[in-house]
Tab-separated table of C-alpha atoms and ligand atoms in Angstrom:
chain	number	residue	atom	x	y	z
A	28	MET	CA	19.035	1.242	41.786
A	29	ALA	CA	21.099	0.791	38.645
A	30	ALA	CA	20.243	3.171	35.854
A	31	THR	CA	18.794	1.629	32.712
A	32	THR	CA	21.295	1.930	29.932
A	33	LEU	CA	20.690	2.624	26.297
A	34	SER	CA	21.137	-0.969	25.192
A	35	ASP	CA	19.554	-2.581	28.242
A	36	THR	CA	19.183	-6.311	27.830
A	37	ILE	CA	16.076	-7.514	26.047
A	38	PRO	CA	14.513	-10.443	27.939
A	39	THR	CA	15.202	-13.685	26.130
A	40	ASP	CA	11.497	-14.579	26.196
A	41	ASP	CA	10.630	-11.324	24.412
A	42	ALA	CA	9.704	-12.588	20.980
A	43	ARG	CA	8.563	-9.202	19.757
A	44	PRO	CA	10.272	-8.090	16.545
A	45	ARG	CA	12.983	-5.545	17.337
A	46	VAL	CA	12.631	-2.329	15.397
A	47	VAL	CA	14.973	0.638	15.433
A	48	LEU	CA	13.051	3.787	14.598
A	49	GLY	CA	15.470	6.421	13.341
A	50	VAL	CA	14.167	9.985	13.281
A	51	SER	CA	16.044	12.726	11.460
A	52	GLY	CA	15.621	16.470	11.725
A	53	GLY	CA	12.530	17.547	9.852
A	54	ILE	CA	9.263	19.044	11.014
A	55	ALA	CA	7.585	15.708	10.182
A	56	ALA	CA	9.409	14.253	13.221
A	57	TYR	CA	6.180	14.838	15.152
A	58	LYS	CA	4.415	12.297	12.908
A	59	ALA	CA	7.009	9.702	13.934
A	60	CYS	CA	5.382	9.769	17.408
A	61	THR	CA	2.231	8.303	15.862
A	62	LEU	CA	4.299	5.776	13.916
A	63	LEU	CA	6.013	4.782	17.164
A	64	ARG	CA	2.640	4.317	18.864
A	65	ILE	CA	1.350	2.149	16.039
A	66	LEU	CA	4.470	-0.026	16.060
A	67	THR	CA	4.487	-0.546	19.831
A	68	GLU	CA	0.742	-1.170	19.978
A	69	THR	CA	1.058	-3.811	17.241
A	70	GLY	CA	3.594	-5.797	19.234
A	71	HIS	CA	6.981	-4.420	18.235
A	72	ASP	CA	9.853	-3.619	20.573
A	73	VAL	CA	10.966	-0.217	19.317
A	74	ARG	CA	14.196	1.653	20.073
A	75	VAL	CA	14.142	5.250	18.926
A	76	VAL	CA	17.381	6.723	17.608
A	77	PRO	CA	16.909	10.388	16.766
A	78	THR	CA	19.511	12.648	15.232
A	79	ARG	CA	20.504	15.768	17.139
A	80	ALA	CA	18.455	17.853	14.724
A	81	ALA	CA	15.407	15.619	15.344
A	82	LEU	CA	15.661	16.435	19.052
A	83	GLU	CA	15.175	20.113	18.139
A	84	PHE	CA	11.692	19.144	16.943
A	85	VAL	CA	10.674	16.436	19.444
A	86	GLY	CA	12.545	15.922	22.700
A	87	ALA	CA	14.084	12.736	24.045
A	88	PRO	CA	11.515	12.377	26.894
A	89	THR	CA	8.731	11.970	24.347
A	90	TRP	CA	10.577	9.190	22.527
A	91	ALA	CA	11.567	7.502	25.787
A	92	ALA	CA	8.043	7.606	27.213
A	93	LEU	CA	6.417	6.298	24.049
A	94	SER	CA	8.988	3.551	23.406
A	95	GLY	CA	9.663	2.513	26.998
A	96	HIS	CA	13.401	2.661	26.322
A	97	PRO	CA	16.090	5.248	26.973
A	98	VAL	CA	17.005	7.447	24.056
A	99	SER	CA	20.218	8.991	22.814
A	100	ALA	CA	21.446	10.547	19.597
A	101	SER	CA	25.097	10.170	20.506
A	102	THR	CA	27.645	7.384	20.192
A	103	TRP	CA	29.222	8.678	23.440
A	104	ASP	CA	26.481	7.515	25.827
A	105	ASP	CA	26.834	4.090	27.490
A	106	VAL	CA	29.976	3.414	25.477
A	107	HIS	CA	30.693	0.200	27.423
A	108	GLU	CA	27.497	-1.241	25.914
A	109	VAL	CA	28.754	-0.465	22.386
A	110	PRO	CA	25.295	0.765	21.337
A	111	HIS	CA	26.532	2.049	17.977
A	112	VAL	CA	27.073	-1.584	16.972
A	113	ARG	CA	24.601	-3.516	19.118
A	114	LEU	CA	21.453	-1.635	18.171
A	115	GLY	CA	21.960	-2.266	14.459
A	116	GLN	CA	23.143	-5.842	14.911
A	117	ARG	CA	20.158	-6.812	17.044
A	118	ALA	CA	17.498	-5.120	14.950
A	119	ASP	CA	15.017	-7.085	12.845
A	120	LEU	CA	14.138	-3.898	10.987
A	121	VAL	CA	15.400	-0.325	10.823
A	122	VAL	CA	12.901	2.359	9.840
A	123	VAL	CA	13.892	6.008	9.396
A	124	ALA	CA	10.967	8.435	9.353
A	125	PRO	CA	11.332	11.184	8.444
A	126	ALA	CA	14.502	10.687	6.423
A	127	THR	CA	15.804	14.152	5.506
A	128	ALA	CA	17.942	14.969	2.454
A	129	ASP	CA	20.934	15.150	4.785
A	130	LEU	CA	20.217	11.741	6.318
A	131	LEU	CA	19.786	10.179	2.847
A	132	ALA	CA	23.130	11.670	1.775
A	133	ARG	CA	24.933	10.416	4.865
A	134	ALA	CA	23.363	6.962	4.557
A	135	ALA	CA	24.181	6.712	0.847
A	136	HIS	CA	27.818	7.611	1.424
A	137	GLY	CA	28.373	5.477	4.496
A	138	LEU	CA	29.064	8.287	6.955
A	139	ALA	CA	28.965	7.335	10.617
A	140	ASP	CA	28.984	10.636	12.466
A	141	ASP	CA	26.115	9.956	14.877
A	142	LEU	CA	24.329	7.013	16.437
A	143	LEU	CA	21.708	6.649	13.676
A	144	THR	CA	24.215	6.459	10.826
A	145	ASN	CA	26.242	3.947	12.863
A	146	VAL	CA	23.083	1.845	13.219
A	147	LEU	CA	22.507	2.021	9.463
A	148	LEU	CA	26.048	0.743	8.810
A	149	THR	CA	25.866	-2.120	11.270
A	150	ALA	CA	22.320	-3.299	10.520
A	151	ARG	CA	22.063	-6.465	8.436
A	152	CYS	CA	18.257	-6.504	8.530
A	153	PRO	CA	15.886	-4.812	6.048
A	154	VAL	CA	16.003	-1.015	6.104
A	155	LEU	CA	13.034	1.224	5.272
A	156	LEU	CA	13.476	4.959	4.693
A	157	ALA	CA	10.546	7.373	4.501
A	158	PRO	CA	11.843	10.662	3.100
A	159	ALA	CA	10.303	14.053	3.886
A	160	MET	CA	11.638	17.378	2.685
A	161	HIS	CA	10.799	20.311	0.477
A	162	THR	CA	10.044	19.511	-3.150
A	163	GLU	CA	13.177	21.234	-4.427
A	164	MET	CA	15.383	19.197	-2.099
A	165	TRP	CA	13.645	15.930	-3.062
A	166	GLN	CA	13.945	16.651	-6.770
A	167	HIS	CA	17.566	17.818	-6.600
A	168	PRO	CA	19.845	15.511	-8.633
A	169	ALA	CA	22.027	14.946	-5.555
A	170	THR	CA	19.077	13.591	-3.542
A	171	GLN	CA	17.766	11.530	-6.452
A	172	ALA	CA	21.239	10.017	-6.974
A	173	ASN	CA	21.460	9.172	-3.265
A	174	VAL	CA	18.029	7.521	-3.356
A	175	ALA	CA	18.973	5.505	-6.454
A	176	LEU	CA	22.201	4.379	-4.788
A	177	LEU	CA	20.389	3.313	-1.621
A	178	ARG	CA	17.733	1.444	-3.609
A	179	SER	CA	20.417	-0.324	-5.661
A	180	ARG	CA	21.710	-1.711	-2.359
A	181	GLY	CA	18.318	-3.109	-1.390
A	182	VAL	CA	17.227	-0.319	0.948
A	183	VAL	CA	13.489	0.354	0.643
A	184	VAL	CA	13.030	4.075	0.055
A	185	LEU	CA	9.384	5.134	-0.053
A	186	ASP	CA	8.444	7.929	-2.400
A	187	PRO	CA	7.215	10.922	-0.407
A	188	ALA	CA	3.574	11.868	-0.636
A	189	SER	CA	2.416	14.984	-2.457
A	190	GLY	CA	0.582	17.745	-0.650
A	191	ARG	CA	0.888	20.631	1.744
A	192	LEU	CA	4.467	21.140	2.983
A	193	THR	CA	5.655	23.119	6.012
A	194	GLY	CA	4.881	26.540	4.574
A	195	ALA	CA	2.170	27.540	2.156
A	196	ASP	CA	3.732	25.542	-0.679
A	197	THR	CA	2.599	22.132	-1.896
A	198	GLY	CA	4.263	19.353	-3.887
A	199	PRO	CA	6.021	16.002	-3.463
A	200	GLY	CA	7.945	15.867	-0.202
A	201	ARG	CA	5.397	15.139	2.508
A	202	LEU	CA	6.042	12.258	4.851
A	203	PRO	CA	3.652	9.392	3.987
A	204	GLU	CA	1.013	8.889	6.683
A	205	PRO	CA	2.282	6.976	9.757
A	206	GLU	CA	-0.235	4.175	9.079
A	207	ALA	CA	1.237	3.726	5.603
A	208	ILE	CA	4.814	3.642	6.882
A	209	ALA	CA	3.790	1.136	9.559
A	210	ALA	CA	2.158	-1.050	6.902
A	211	ALA	CA	5.340	-0.973	4.798
A	212	ALA	CA	7.373	-1.818	7.904
A	213	VAL	CA	5.163	-4.740	8.885
A	214	ARG	CA	5.294	-6.261	5.395
A	215	LEU	CA	9.061	-5.877	5.290
A	216	LEU	CA	9.319	-7.688	8.618
A	217	ALA	CA	6.960	-10.434	7.475
A	218	ARG	CA	8.619	-11.005	4.121
A	219	GLY	CA	12.249	-10.203	4.938
A	220	GLY	CA	14.226	-8.486	2.215
A	221	ALA	CA	13.591	-11.178	-0.396
A	222	ASP	CA	11.229	-9.211	-2.610
A	223	VAL	CA	12.824	-5.802	-2.090
A	224	GLY	CA	12.823	-3.956	-5.380
A	225	ASP	CA	11.458	-6.902	-7.381
A	226	LEU	CA	8.884	-4.584	-8.994
A	227	ALA	CA	11.345	-1.701	-9.467
A	228	GLY	CA	10.949	0.159	-12.724
A	229	LEU	CA	7.403	-1.114	-13.279
A	230	ARG	CA	4.499	1.260	-13.681
A	231	VAL	CA	1.366	-0.158	-12.084
A	232	VAL	CA	-2.187	1.097	-11.845
A	233	VAL	CA	-4.559	-0.169	-9.164
A	234	SER	CA	-8.238	0.666	-8.795
A	235	ALA	CA	-9.799	0.484	-5.325
A	236	GLY	CA	-13.038	1.189	-3.509
A	237	GLY	CA	-16.567	1.163	-4.813
A	238	THR	CA	-18.256	3.409	-7.344
A	239	ARG	CA	-21.282	5.569	-6.489
A	240	GLU	CA	-23.885	6.274	-9.132
A	241	PRO	CA	-25.851	9.437	-8.378
A	242	LEU	CA	-29.632	9.541	-8.360
A	243	ASP	CA	-29.856	13.212	-7.453
A	244	PRO	CA	-27.513	15.749	-5.797
A	245	VAL	CA	-27.660	13.931	-2.427
A	246	ARG	CA	-28.377	10.258	-3.164
A	247	TYR	CA	-26.528	7.500	-4.939
A	248	LEU	CA	-26.473	3.770	-5.622
A	249	GLY	CA	-23.324	2.317	-4.114
A	250	ASN	CA	-21.745	-0.770	-2.646
A	251	ARG	CA	-19.957	-1.744	0.554
A	252	SER	CA	-16.399	-1.953	-0.780
A	253	SER	CA	-14.009	-0.212	1.635
A	254	GLY	CA	-11.023	-0.161	-0.722
A	255	LYS	CA	-8.793	-1.935	1.824
A	256	GLN	CA	-7.659	-4.657	-0.573
A	257	GLY	CA	-6.862	-2.187	-3.355
A	258	PHE	CA	-4.974	0.085	-0.952
A	259	ALA	CA	-2.996	-2.910	0.323
A	260	LEU	CA	-2.147	-3.811	-3.282
A	261	ALA	CA	-0.974	-0.281	-4.004
A	262	GLY	CA	1.077	-0.100	-0.797
A	263	ALA	CA	2.734	-3.477	-1.379
A	264	ALA	CA	3.632	-2.586	-4.980
A	265	ALA	CA	5.172	0.711	-3.847
A	266	ALA	CA	7.094	-1.069	-1.095
A	267	ARG	CA	8.446	-3.485	-3.728
A	268	GLY	CA	9.690	-0.607	-5.844
A	269	ALA	CA	6.926	-0.037	-8.403
A	270	HIS	CA	5.730	3.361	-9.513
A	271	VAL	CA	2.089	3.217	-8.434
A	272	ARG	CA	-1.004	5.110	-9.542
A	273	LEU	CA	-3.981	4.375	-7.288
A	274	VAL	CA	-7.407	5.204	-8.683
A	275	ALA	CA	-9.567	5.384	-5.569
A	276	ALA	CA	-13.366	5.394	-5.700
A	277	ASN	CA	-14.970	6.842	-2.563
A	278	THR	CA	-12.439	5.684	0.011
A	279	VAL	CA	-11.652	7.141	3.436
A	280	LEU	CA	-8.497	5.143	4.180
A	281	PRO	CA	-5.043	6.573	4.897
A	282	LEU	CA	-3.047	6.692	1.680
A	283	PRO	CA	-0.324	4.083	1.269
A	284	GLY	CA	3.192	5.524	1.150
A	285	GLY	CA	4.707	6.462	-2.159
A	286	VAL	CA	1.663	6.233	-4.415
A	287	GLU	CA	0.016	8.808	-6.650
A	288	VAL	CA	-3.713	9.013	-6.253
A	289	THR	CA	-6.582	9.902	-8.537
A	290	ALA	CA	-9.874	10.194	-6.667
A	291	VAL	CA	-13.016	9.251	-8.597
A	292	GLY	CA	-16.704	8.828	-7.817
A	293	THR	CA	-18.661	7.100	-10.549
A	294	ALA	CA	-17.951	4.128	-12.803
A	295	LEU	CA	-17.591	6.459	-15.783
A	296	GLU	CA	-15.012	8.563	-13.919
A	297	LEU	CA	-13.202	5.385	-12.896
A	298	ARG	CA	-13.211	4.241	-16.522
A	299	THR	CA	-11.696	7.535	-17.738
A	300	ALA	CA	-8.977	7.482	-15.069
A	301	MET	CA	-8.103	3.814	-15.622
A	302	LEU	CA	-7.935	4.028	-19.412
A	303	ALA	CA	-5.700	7.111	-19.167
A	304	ALA	CA	-3.382	5.574	-16.576
A	305	ALA	CA	-3.204	2.183	-18.289
A	306	GLY	CA	-1.704	3.758	-21.423
A	307	ASP	CA	1.886	3.423	-20.241
A	308	ALA	CA	1.401	0.880	-17.433
A	309	ASP	CA	3.100	-2.509	-17.170
A	310	VAL	CA	0.462	-3.890	-14.816
A	311	VAL	CA	-3.205	-2.952	-14.373
A	312	VAL	CA	-5.210	-4.243	-11.399
A	313	MET	CA	-8.991	-3.826	-11.235
A	314	ALA	CA	-9.712	-4.295	-7.537
A	315	ALA	CA	-12.544	-1.736	-7.428
A	316	ALA	CA	-16.153	-2.824	-7.078
A	317	VAL	CA	-17.748	-1.252	-10.118
A	318	ALA	CA	-21.498	-0.756	-10.341
A	319	ASP	CA	-22.741	-2.673	-13.357
A	320	PHE	CA	-25.658	-0.231	-13.699
A	321	ARG	CA	-26.304	3.473	-13.116
A	322	PRO	CA	-29.520	5.480	-12.990
A	323	ALA	CA	-30.510	6.437	-16.519
A	324	GLN	CA	-31.229	9.962	-15.327
A	325	VAL	CA	-29.691	12.016	-12.570
A	326	ALA	CA	-32.234	14.466	-11.145
A	327	GLU	CA	-30.945	18.019	-11.135
A	328	HIS	CA	-32.687	18.707	-7.824
A	329	LYS	CA	-33.310	16.519	-4.797
A	330	ILE	CA	-36.118	14.076	-5.555
A	331	LYS	CA	-39.098	14.922	-3.295
A	332	LYS	CA	-41.785	12.547	-2.150
A	333	THR	CA	-45.368	13.613	-2.692
A	334	ASP	CA	-48.360	13.331	-0.351
A	335	ASP	CA	-49.685	10.452	-2.444
A	336	PRO	CA	-48.798	7.172	-0.612
A	337	ASP	CA	-49.166	5.280	-3.891
A	338	ASP	CA	-46.483	7.398	-5.494
A	339	THR	CA	-43.632	4.822	-5.701
A	340	PRO	CA	-41.112	6.066	-8.226
A	341	VAL	CA	-39.277	3.557	-10.391
A	342	VAL	CA	-35.612	4.110	-11.107
A	343	ARG	CA	-34.562	3.021	-14.578
A	344	LEU	CA	-31.002	1.803	-14.827
A	345	VAL	CA	-28.613	1.620	-17.764
A	346	ARG	CA	-25.524	-0.546	-18.112
A	347	ASN	CA	-22.131	0.779	-17.173
A	348	PRO	CA	-19.236	-0.168	-19.434
A	349	ASP	CA	-17.167	-3.202	-18.408
A	350	ILE	CA	-13.908	-1.395	-17.652
A	351	LEU	CA	-11.887	-4.574	-17.217
A	352	ALA	CA	-12.991	-5.816	-20.625
A	353	GLU	CA	-11.980	-2.491	-22.181
A	354	LEU	CA	-8.610	-2.596	-20.470
A	355	VAL	CA	-8.028	-6.126	-21.774
A	356	ALA	CA	-9.096	-5.150	-25.292
A	357	GLY	CA	-6.747	-2.146	-25.329
A	358	ARG	CA	-3.807	-3.636	-23.486
A	359	ARG	CA	-0.347	-3.015	-24.830
A	360	PRO	CA	2.075	-5.890	-25.533
A	361	GLY	CA	3.424	-7.505	-22.393
A	362	GLN	CA	1.011	-5.653	-20.110
A	363	VAL	CA	-0.422	-7.820	-17.329
A	364	VAL	CA	-4.082	-7.235	-16.484
A	365	VAL	CA	-5.492	-8.506	-13.185
A	366	GLY	CA	-9.188	-8.794	-12.376
A	367	PHE	CA	-11.046	-9.558	-9.171
A	368	ALA	CA	-14.146	-11.669	-8.782
A	369	ALA	CA	-16.467	-12.276	-5.860
A	370	GLU	CA	-18.010	-15.674	-6.622
A	371	THR	CA	-20.400	-18.183	-5.137
A	372	GLY	CA	-20.833	-21.797	-6.096
A	373	ASP	CA	-24.230	-23.140	-7.186
A	374	GLU	CA	-25.826	-26.370	-8.324
A	375	SER	CA	-24.265	-26.030	-11.807
A	376	ALA	CA	-20.613	-25.539	-10.765
A	377	ASP	CA	-18.311	-24.762	-7.857
A	378	VAL	CA	-16.653	-21.399	-7.196
A	379	LEU	CA	-13.409	-22.124	-9.020
A	380	THR	CA	-15.159	-23.487	-12.103
A	381	HIS	CA	-17.260	-20.327	-12.308
A	382	ALA	CA	-14.123	-18.263	-11.748
A	383	ARG	CA	-12.160	-20.040	-14.481
A	384	ARG	CA	-14.962	-19.328	-16.881
A	385	LYS	CA	-14.933	-15.672	-15.865
A	386	LEU	CA	-11.154	-15.522	-16.345
A	387	ALA	CA	-11.509	-16.900	-19.854
A	388	ARG	CA	-14.490	-14.667	-20.614
A	389	LYS	CA	-12.785	-11.502	-19.359
A	390	GLY	CA	-9.480	-12.373	-21.039
A	391	CYS	CA	-7.334	-11.052	-18.206
A	392	ASP	CA	-4.035	-12.653	-17.189
A	393	LEU	CA	-4.860	-13.226	-13.533
A	394	LEU	CA	-8.125	-13.365	-11.631
A	395	VAL	CA	-8.189	-13.000	-7.855
A	396	VAL	CA	-11.183	-14.986	-6.658
A	397	ASN	CA	-13.045	-14.387	-3.416
A	398	ASP	CA	-15.372	-17.152	-2.347
A	399	VAL	CA	-18.230	-15.153	-0.828
A	400	SER	CA	-20.597	-18.110	-0.386
A	401	GLY	CA	-20.211	-18.046	3.388
A	402	GLY	CA	-20.590	-14.313	3.938
A	403	GLN	CA	-19.072	-11.073	2.815
A	404	VAL	CA	-15.536	-9.718	3.048
A	405	PHE	CA	-16.252	-6.034	2.645
A	406	GLY	CA	-14.524	-3.916	5.258
A	407	GLN	CA	-12.864	-6.918	6.934
A	408	GLU	CA	-9.170	-6.954	7.798
A	409	HIS	CA	-8.644	-10.468	6.433
A	410	ASN	CA	-9.343	-12.208	3.185
A	411	ALA	CA	-8.954	-15.676	1.647
A	412	VAL	CA	-8.566	-15.861	-2.128
A	413	THR	CA	-7.372	-18.039	-4.977
A	414	VAL	CA	-5.202	-16.425	-7.644
A	415	LEU	CA	-6.023	-17.985	-11.013
A	416	ASP	CA	-3.591	-17.644	-13.891
A	417	ALA	CA	-4.600	-17.773	-17.549
A	418	ALA	CA	-1.839	-20.384	-17.860
A	419	GLY	CA	-3.950	-22.726	-15.720
A	420	GLY	CA	-2.268	-22.160	-12.370
A	421	ALA	CA	-4.235	-21.689	-9.149
A	422	VAL	CA	-2.559	-20.374	-6.004
A	423	PRO	CA	-4.723	-20.612	-2.889
A	424	VAL	CA	-4.044	-17.894	-0.314
A	425	PRO	CA	-5.504	-18.997	3.038
A	426	LEU	CA	-7.207	-16.495	5.335
A	427	SER	CA	-4.590	-13.758	5.690
A	428	THR	CA	-4.319	-10.041	6.162
A	429	LYS	CA	-5.197	-8.040	3.077
A	430	GLU	CA	-1.535	-6.984	2.998
A	431	ALA	CA	-0.440	-10.638	2.753
A	432	VAL	CA	-3.033	-11.244	0.028
A	433	ALA	CA	-1.635	-8.221	-1.816
A	434	ASP	CA	1.864	-9.657	-1.726
A	435	ALA	CA	0.613	-13.019	-2.982
A	436	VAL	CA	-1.041	-11.237	-5.925
A	437	TRP	CA	2.202	-9.376	-6.718
A	438	ASP	CA	4.131	-12.662	-6.502
A	439	ALA	CA	1.766	-14.030	-9.144
A	440	VAL	CA	2.182	-10.878	-11.260
A	441	ARG	CA	5.972	-11.144	-10.963
A	442	HIS	CA	5.786	-14.785	-12.071
A	443	ARG	CA	3.532	-13.836	-14.956
A	444	LEU	CA	5.928	-11.072	-16.075
A	445	ASP	CA	8.843	-13.516	-15.884
A	446	THR	CA	7.161	-16.341	-17.764
A	447	GLY	CA	5.020	-14.238	-20.091
A	448	ALA	CA	2.150	-15.625	-22.081
A	449	ALA	CA	4.289	-18.602	-23.163
A	450	ASP	CA	2.722	-20.675	-20.434
A	451	ASP	CA	-0.730	-19.943	-21.784
A	452	ASP	CA	-0.054	-21.958	-24.925
A	453	ALA	CA	1.032	-24.909	-22.831
A	454	ALA	CA	-2.130	-24.590	-20.813
A	455	ASP	CA	-4.483	-24.510	-23.795
A	456	GLY	CA	-6.910	-27.342	-23.332
A	457	ASP	CA	-6.516	-27.277	-19.572
A	458	VAL	CA	-8.594	-24.187	-19.187
A	459	ASP	CA	-12.284	-24.731	-19.048
A	460	VAL	CA	-13.391	-22.129	-21.591
A	461	MET	CA	-17.106	-21.629	-21.953
B	19	CTP	N1	-15.521	-4.755	-13.476
B	19	CTP	C1	-15.315	-3.724	-14.360
B	19	CTP	N2	-16.367	-3.018	-14.850
B	19	CTP	C2	-17.625	-3.333	-14.499
B	19	CTP	C3	-17.857	-4.393	-13.588
B	19	CTP	C4	-16.793	-5.085	-13.100
B	19	CTP	O1	-14.161	-3.447	-14.704
B	19	CTP	N3	-18.631	-2.629	-14.997
B	19	CTP	C5	-14.351	-5.518	-12.995
B	19	CTP	C6	-14.176	-5.554	-11.502
B	19	CTP	O2	-13.340	-4.506	-11.054
B	19	CTP	C7	-13.514	-6.909	-11.295
B	19	CTP	C8	-14.036	-7.750	-12.428
B	19	CTP	O3	-14.556	-6.835	-13.391
B	19	CTP	O4	-12.108	-6.822	-11.456
B	19	CTP	C9	-15.081	-8.752	-12.089
B	19	CTP	O5	-16.189	-8.148	-11.534
B	19	CTP	P1	-17.522	-8.973	-11.338
B	19	CTP	O6	-18.533	-8.041	-10.809
B	19	CTP	O7	-17.249	-10.215	-10.579
B	19	CTP	O8	-17.770	-9.376	-12.826
B	19	CTP	P2	-18.998	-9.231	-13.726
B	19	CTP	O9	-18.498	-9.232	-15.123
B	19	CTP	O10	-19.829	-8.081	-13.305
B	19	CTP	O11	-19.700	-10.622	-13.477
B	19	CTP	P3	-20.983	-11.016	-12.663
B	19	CTP	O12	-22.011	-11.157	-13.700
B	19	CTP	O13	-20.581	-12.305	-12.015
B	19	CTP	O14	-21.262	-9.910	-11.656
C-alpha cells in the first residue's frame, strides 16, 4: 500500500475550506489541539505545520490524528510533492497559533528556514497570527516593530490576552482562547482579506450581556441576554484591527481574541465603566441589555419569608440612568455612538417606524434593530437585524450568525466614519422625528 504523503491529493469534490494551522514553539501549543478540533468539527480541512520547537511541546502523532493528515516540520520530507510551495498555494487561510516572538520575527523578515515560514511566503490567502509569549517579549520594541510590519502588509495579528502566563507571572502574552481564534479564522474565511485592518487605529468600546440588579446578597433582577452579540462585535472589531475594550455584564462566554475586558454586574457599574472608557473612544457600542429599573433598596441580609401566607412583600423599583443617552450627550467630536433596540410593531406603527423614532429620540448615529415580534433572540446563534443610520439609511441584515451581524454593524460604522455627519443634513426631513 502506498504511503500517504504530506501533500496527498485533496479530492476534487471536497469543498471544505483548506486551512493550514501553523504551530510554533510555545507552551500554548497544547491549546492549538483544541483549535484544531474546533476547525475540523466545523467543516474545515486542516493541515498542521508545526515548527521543530512546537514538536517539543506536542508531538506529530497528535497533530496527525486530530487533523487526519500527515505532519512534518521539514521542507525535506516528500520533496517531490514540493510541499513547501503547494501547502501555501492551496490554502484558503493560514492560521498560526501560537505565534512566538521568533516566528513573528521570521515571518516579518521573510525568512524561509522551515516548512511553516515557507508556507507563509507562498500563501496568497488571508493570514491570521495569534501571538503568545511572555509579557517582556511581547512588549519588546523588536516584537512590536515586527507586528506593525506584518499588520502593514495585511496580516491579521491578534493582540494576546492578558492573564496567567507559564510561571507565576501574569500580564499580556496569553494565547487567546481557541474558540476566539477559531471565530477570527472563520470570519476571515467568510469575508476574505477585504476588511483587514479597516478599523486599525480606532479605539472602540462595546458593552455586552445583561445587567443584574441585586435584591439581597443572593437574589437579583436580571434578563436573558447572553452577551453573544456584543462578544461577536468585540471580536470582529479586534479582527479588523481596532483596539477594543469590552465591558461585559454577567457573561460566561469565552473571551474574543485581542480585547481588553472590564467585568461589571449592575447598570450603575456598567454606566461607570462605559463613561470612563468612552472618554477617548472613536466608537461606542451599547449592545448590553440594561435594566431600566433597580430595587430601591438592597437588603443587607437574605430576605426571609415569614409563616404568614398573606405576607407578600412588594419590591419598589427606581429608574436606572439611560447610559446610551448619557454617552450621546457627552460624546466627543467625530465619535460614533451605536445603540441597539429590541422592537415590536403594534397597531400604531411598524417595527422600523418605532425604531426610527427611537433613533431620533436617543440621538445616536446608528441603531441596530431586532424585530422581536415573532419570538426572542436571546442566547440564539443567529440574528436578523436592520441597521438604521441617522442619515436615513437602513441596511437589512437577513438571518445570519451573530458574527456576520457584527461585521455588518462595523461596515455601517466604517461608512459612518468615512461620510461623517454630513449625510445627516441631507437626510433632514427624511427622518421621522417624533
Ligand atoms: N440602554 C441604556 N441604558 C438603559 C436602557 C437601555 O443605555 N437604562 C441602551 C441599550 O443598551 C440599547 C438602547 O439603550 O442600546 C435601547 O434600549 P431599549 O431598552 O430598547 O430602549 P429604551 O430606551 O429602554 O426603550 P423602551 O422604552 O422601548 O424599552
